[in-house]
Amino acid sequence: EDQVTQSPEALRLQEGESSSLNCSYTVSGLRGLFWYRQDPGKGPEFLFTLYSAGEEKEKERLKATLTKKESFLHITAPKPEDSATYLCAVLLRSRVDQAGTALIFGKGTTLSVSS
Amino acid sequence: NAGVTQTPKFRVLKTGQSMTLLCAQDMNHEYMYWYRQDPGMGLRLIHYSVGEGTTAKGEVPDGYNVSRLKKQNFLLGLESAAPSQTSVYFCASELAGAYEQYFGPGTRLTVT
């Protein structure tokens, strides 16, 4: 069964304390991996897409990396405004053949950054 | 440019009642999606559409129907609401094949 697992479920950091969030996947044929940010009471907001092992993407204090089994979202010197739930999602090769992008989402990691 | 909007923002239904959730997008996107988000379950795909007049089932379609009569609108219907349908519902849209999905602000539905 295709699975996406995010860890930890919750993470508390002090401002400036760097850390990483993990997204591991057990899927048959990965076409792409996506990271989204979700603020309380709002819809997810797209951050990154990664397509192949070794690929990296950066945006401000965030850097996403991809291996054959997992992806990391590294947060460097976080600020309180980085507090949110971070969602990981995968797109399978089998689903690409069908029209539409049917993603499988993980349950998310809730990050809290205190000043 | 409003992006993706959802109506209503909140709704309380009694078991057996029906309702329709409306999603509208002004980005001329071909693909549209309906998800539900429950605590501890993550986002799950209910139905989706790749174009006007076409719809398809996602992971959890039972108890829901959808229609896409106009490219910019995607409607999600509950014919006979059940407490198990208490959830937050999100609509998303995508430029065909771009993979990046844009989400609406969500509708919080409670069925008592």
Coordinates of C-alpha atoms in Angstrom, one line a residue:
Chain A
E1 CA 0.0 0.0 0.0
D2 CA 1.3 3.5 -0.9
Q3 CA 2.1 5.4 2.3
V4 CA 3.4 8.8 3.2
T5 CA 4.6 9.3 6.8
Q6 CA 5.7 12.6 8.3
S7 CA 7.7 13.0 11.5
P8 CA 7.7 14.3 14.0
E9 CA 4.0 15.1 14.4
A10 CA 4.9 18.3 16.3
L11 CA 8.1 20.2 16.8
R12 CA 8.8 23.1 19.1
L13 CA 11.8 25.3 18.4
Q14 CA 13.3 28.4 19.8
E15 CA 13.9 31.3 17.4
G16 CA 17.1 30.6 15.6
E17 CA 17.2 26.9 16.4
S18 CA 17.6 25.1 13.1
S19 CA 16.0 21.7 12.5
S20 CA 14.5 19.3 9.9
L21 CA 11.2 17.8 9.2
N22 CA 11.0 14.3 7.6
C23 CA 8.7 12.9 5.0
S24 CA 9.2 9.2 4.2
Y25 CA 7.3 7.4 1.5
T26 CA 6.7 3.9 0.5
V27 CA 5.2 4.1 -3.0
S28 CA 5.4 2.3 -6.3
G29 CA 6.9 4.8 -8.7
L30 CA 7.3 8.3 -7.5
R31 CA 6.6 11.0 -10.0
G32 CA 7.0 14.0 -7.7
L33 CA 7.1 15.1 -4.1
F34 CA 5.4 18.3 -2.9
W35 CA 5.7 20.4 0.3
Y36 CA 2.9 22.7 1.4
R37 CA 2.6 25.1 4.4
Q38 CA -0.8 25.4 6.1
D39 CA -1.6 28.1 8.6
P40 CA -4.4 27.6 11.2
G41 CA -7.8 28.1 9.6
K42 CA -6.4 28.4 6.1
G43 CA -5.9 26.2 3.0
P44 CA -2.5 24.7 2.2
E45 CA 0.0 26.9 0.4
F46 CA 2.4 25.4 -2.2
L47 CA 6.1 25.6 -1.3
F48 CA 8.2 23.2 -3.4
T49 CA 8.1 20.3 -5.9
L50 CA 10.9 17.8 -6.1
Y51 CA 11.2 15.3 -8.9
S52 CA 14.3 13.2 -8.5
A53 CA 16.7 12.0 -5.8
G54 CA 19.4 14.5 -5.1
E55 CA 17.3 17.5 -6.1
E56 CA 17.2 20.5 -3.7
K57 CA 14.9 23.6 -3.6
E58 CA 15.3 26.7 -1.4
K59 CA 13.0 29.5 -0.3
E60 CA 14.1 31.9 2.3
R61 CA 14.8 29.9 5.5
L62 CA 13.5 26.6 4.0
K63 CA 15.3 24.0 2.0
A64 CA 13.8 20.8 0.7
T65 CA 15.8 17.8 -0.3
L66 CA 14.8 14.4 -1.8
T67 CA 16.3 10.9 -1.6
K68 CA 14.9 7.7 -2.9
K69 CA 13.1 7.0 0.3
E70 CA 12.4 10.3 2.0
S71 CA 12.4 14.1 1.8
F72 CA 13.6 16.6 4.4
L73 CA 12.5 20.1 4.9
H74 CA 15.3 21.9 6.6
I75 CA 14.5 25.1 8.5
T76 CA 17.5 27.4 9.1
A77 CA 17.3 30.0 11.9
P78 CA 13.5 29.8 12.1
K79 CA 11.4 32.8 13.1
P80 CA 8.0 32.8 14.9
E81 CA 6.3 33.5 11.5
D82 CA 7.5 30.1 10.3
S83 CA 5.1 28.5 12.8
A84 CA 2.6 26.4 10.7
T85 CA 1.8 22.9 9.8
Y86 CA 4.0 21.5 6.9
L87 CA 2.4 19.0 4.7
C88 CA 4.2 16.5 2.4
A89 CA 2.4 14.9 -0.6
V90 CA 3.5 12.5 -3.4
L91 CA 2.3 12.0 -6.9
L92 CA 2.6 8.5 -8.2
R93 CA 3.7 7.6 -11.8
S94 CA 0.6 5.4 -12.1
R95 CA -1.6 8.4 -11.4
V96 CA 0.2 10.6 -13.9
D97 CA -1.2 8.5 -16.7
Q98 CA -4.7 9.5 -15.6
A99 CA -5.5 13.1 -16.1
G100 CA -5.4 15.1 -13.0
T101 CA -2.9 15.3 -10.2
A102 CA -4.1 12.8 -7.5
L103 CA -1.8 13.5 -4.6
I104 CA -1.3 11.4 -1.5
F105 CA -0.8 13.6 1.5
G106 CA 0.9 12.9 4.8
K107 CA -0.6 13.9 8.1
G108 CA 1.7 16.9 8.5
T109 CA 4.2 18.2 11.1
T110 CA 3.1 21.1 13.2
L111 CA 5.9 23.5 13.9
S112 CA 5.9 26.1 16.7
V113 CA 8.7 28.6 16.9
S114 CA 8.9 30.8 20.0
S115 CA 10.8 34.0 20.4
Chain B
N1 CA -7.4 38.2 -8.6
A2 CA -9.3 36.3 -5.8
G3 CA -7.7 32.9 -6.5
V4 CA -9.8 30.1 -5.2
T5 CA -12.8 31.0 -3.1
Q6 CA -15.2 28.7 -1.2
T7 CA -18.8 29.3 -0.1
P8 CA -19.9 29.0 2.7
K9 CA -17.1 29.3 5.3
F10 CA -19.1 27.5 8.0
R11 CA -22.2 25.3 8.0
V12 CA -24.1 23.2 10.5
L13 CA -26.4 20.5 9.2
K14 CA -28.6 18.0 10.8
T15 CA -28.3 14.3 9.8
G16 CA -30.2 13.7 6.6
Q17 CA -30.1 17.3 5.3
S18 CA -28.5 18.2 2.0
M19 CA -26.3 21.0 1.0
T20 CA -24.0 22.1 -1.8
L21 CA -20.5 23.6 -1.4
L22 CA -19.3 26.0 -4.0
C23 CA -15.8 26.5 -5.2
A24 CA -14.8 29.2 -7.7
Q25 CA -11.5 30.0 -9.3
D26 CA -10.5 32.9 -11.5
M27 CA -7.2 31.6 -12.7
N28 CA -8.6 29.8 -15.8
H29 CA -7.3 26.4 -14.4
E30 CA -8.5 23.3 -16.0
Y31 CA -8.2 20.9 -13.1
M32 CA -10.2 21.3 -9.8
Y33 CA -10.3 19.1 -6.7
W34 CA -12.3 18.6 -3.5
Y35 CA -10.5 17.3 -0.4
R36 CA -11.6 16.7 3.2
Q37 CA -9.3 17.2 6.1
D38 CA -9.8 15.4 9.4
P39 CA -7.7 15.4 12.5
G40 CA -5.1 12.6 12.3
M41 CA -6.1 11.7 8.8
G42 CA -4.5 14.3 6.6
L43 CA -6.0 15.6 3.3
R44 CA -8.0 13.0 1.4
L45 CA -9.2 13.5 -2.2
I46 CA -13.0 13.2 -2.6
H47 CA -13.6 14.0 -6.3
Y48 CA -11.8 15.9 -9.0
S49 CA -12.4 17.3 -12.5
V50 CA -10.0 17.8 -15.4
G51 CA -12.4 19.9 -17.4
E52 CA -15.8 21.4 -17.8
G53 CA -18.4 18.6 -17.8
T54 CA -16.0 15.9 -16.6
T55 CA -15.6 14.5 -13.0
A56 CA -13.9 11.5 -11.5
K57 CA -13.8 9.8 -8.1
G58 CA -10.9 10.2 -5.6
E59 CA -10.1 8.2 -2.5
V60 CA -13.2 8.8 -0.5
P61 CA -16.1 9.6 -2.9
D62 CA -19.0 7.8 -1.1
G63 CA -21.8 10.1 0.1
Y64 CA -20.7 13.0 -2.2
N65 CA -21.6 14.1 -5.7
V66 CA -19.9 16.8 -7.8
S67 CA -20.6 18.8 -10.9
R68 CA -18.5 21.1 -13.1
L69 CA -20.9 22.9 -15.4
K70 CA -18.6 25.9 -15.9
K71 CA -14.8 25.8 -16.0
Q72 CA -14.5 28.2 -13.1
N73 CA -16.9 26.5 -10.7
F74 CA -16.8 23.1 -9.0
L75 CA -19.7 22.1 -6.8
L76 CA -19.7 19.4 -4.0
G77 CA -23.0 18.0 -2.9
L78 CA -24.1 16.1 0.1
E79 CA -27.5 14.5 -0.6
S80 CA -28.1 13.1 2.9
A81 CA -25.5 14.4 5.5
A82 CA -24.1 12.0 8.1
P83 CA -22.1 12.8 11.2
S84 CA -19.1 11.1 9.6
Q85 CA -19.1 13.9 7.0
T86 CA -18.2 16.4 9.7
S87 CA -14.9 17.8 8.4
V88 CA -13.1 20.7 6.8
Y89 CA -13.5 20.7 3.1
F90 CA -10.9 22.3 0.8
C91 CA -11.2 23.0 -2.9
A92 CA -8.1 23.3 -5.1
S93 CA -7.3 24.2 -8.7
E94 CA -4.4 23.5 -11.0
L95 CA -3.2 24.6 -14.4
A96 CA -3.3 21.4 -16.4
G97 CA -0.2 19.3 -15.8
A98 CA 1.6 22.0 -13.7
Y99 CA 1.2 19.8 -10.5
E100 CA 1.1 22.9 -8.3
Q101 CA -2.4 23.1 -6.6
Y102 CA -3.9 26.3 -5.3
F103 CA -6.2 25.8 -2.3
G104 CA -9.2 27.7 -1.1
P105 CA -9.7 28.8 2.5
G106 CA -11.9 25.8 3.4
T107 CA -15.4 25.2 4.6
R108 CA -16.0 23.9 8.1
L109 CA -19.0 21.6 8.1
T110 CA -20.5 20.1 11.2
V111 CA -23.2 17.4 11.0
T112 CA -25.2 16.8 14.1

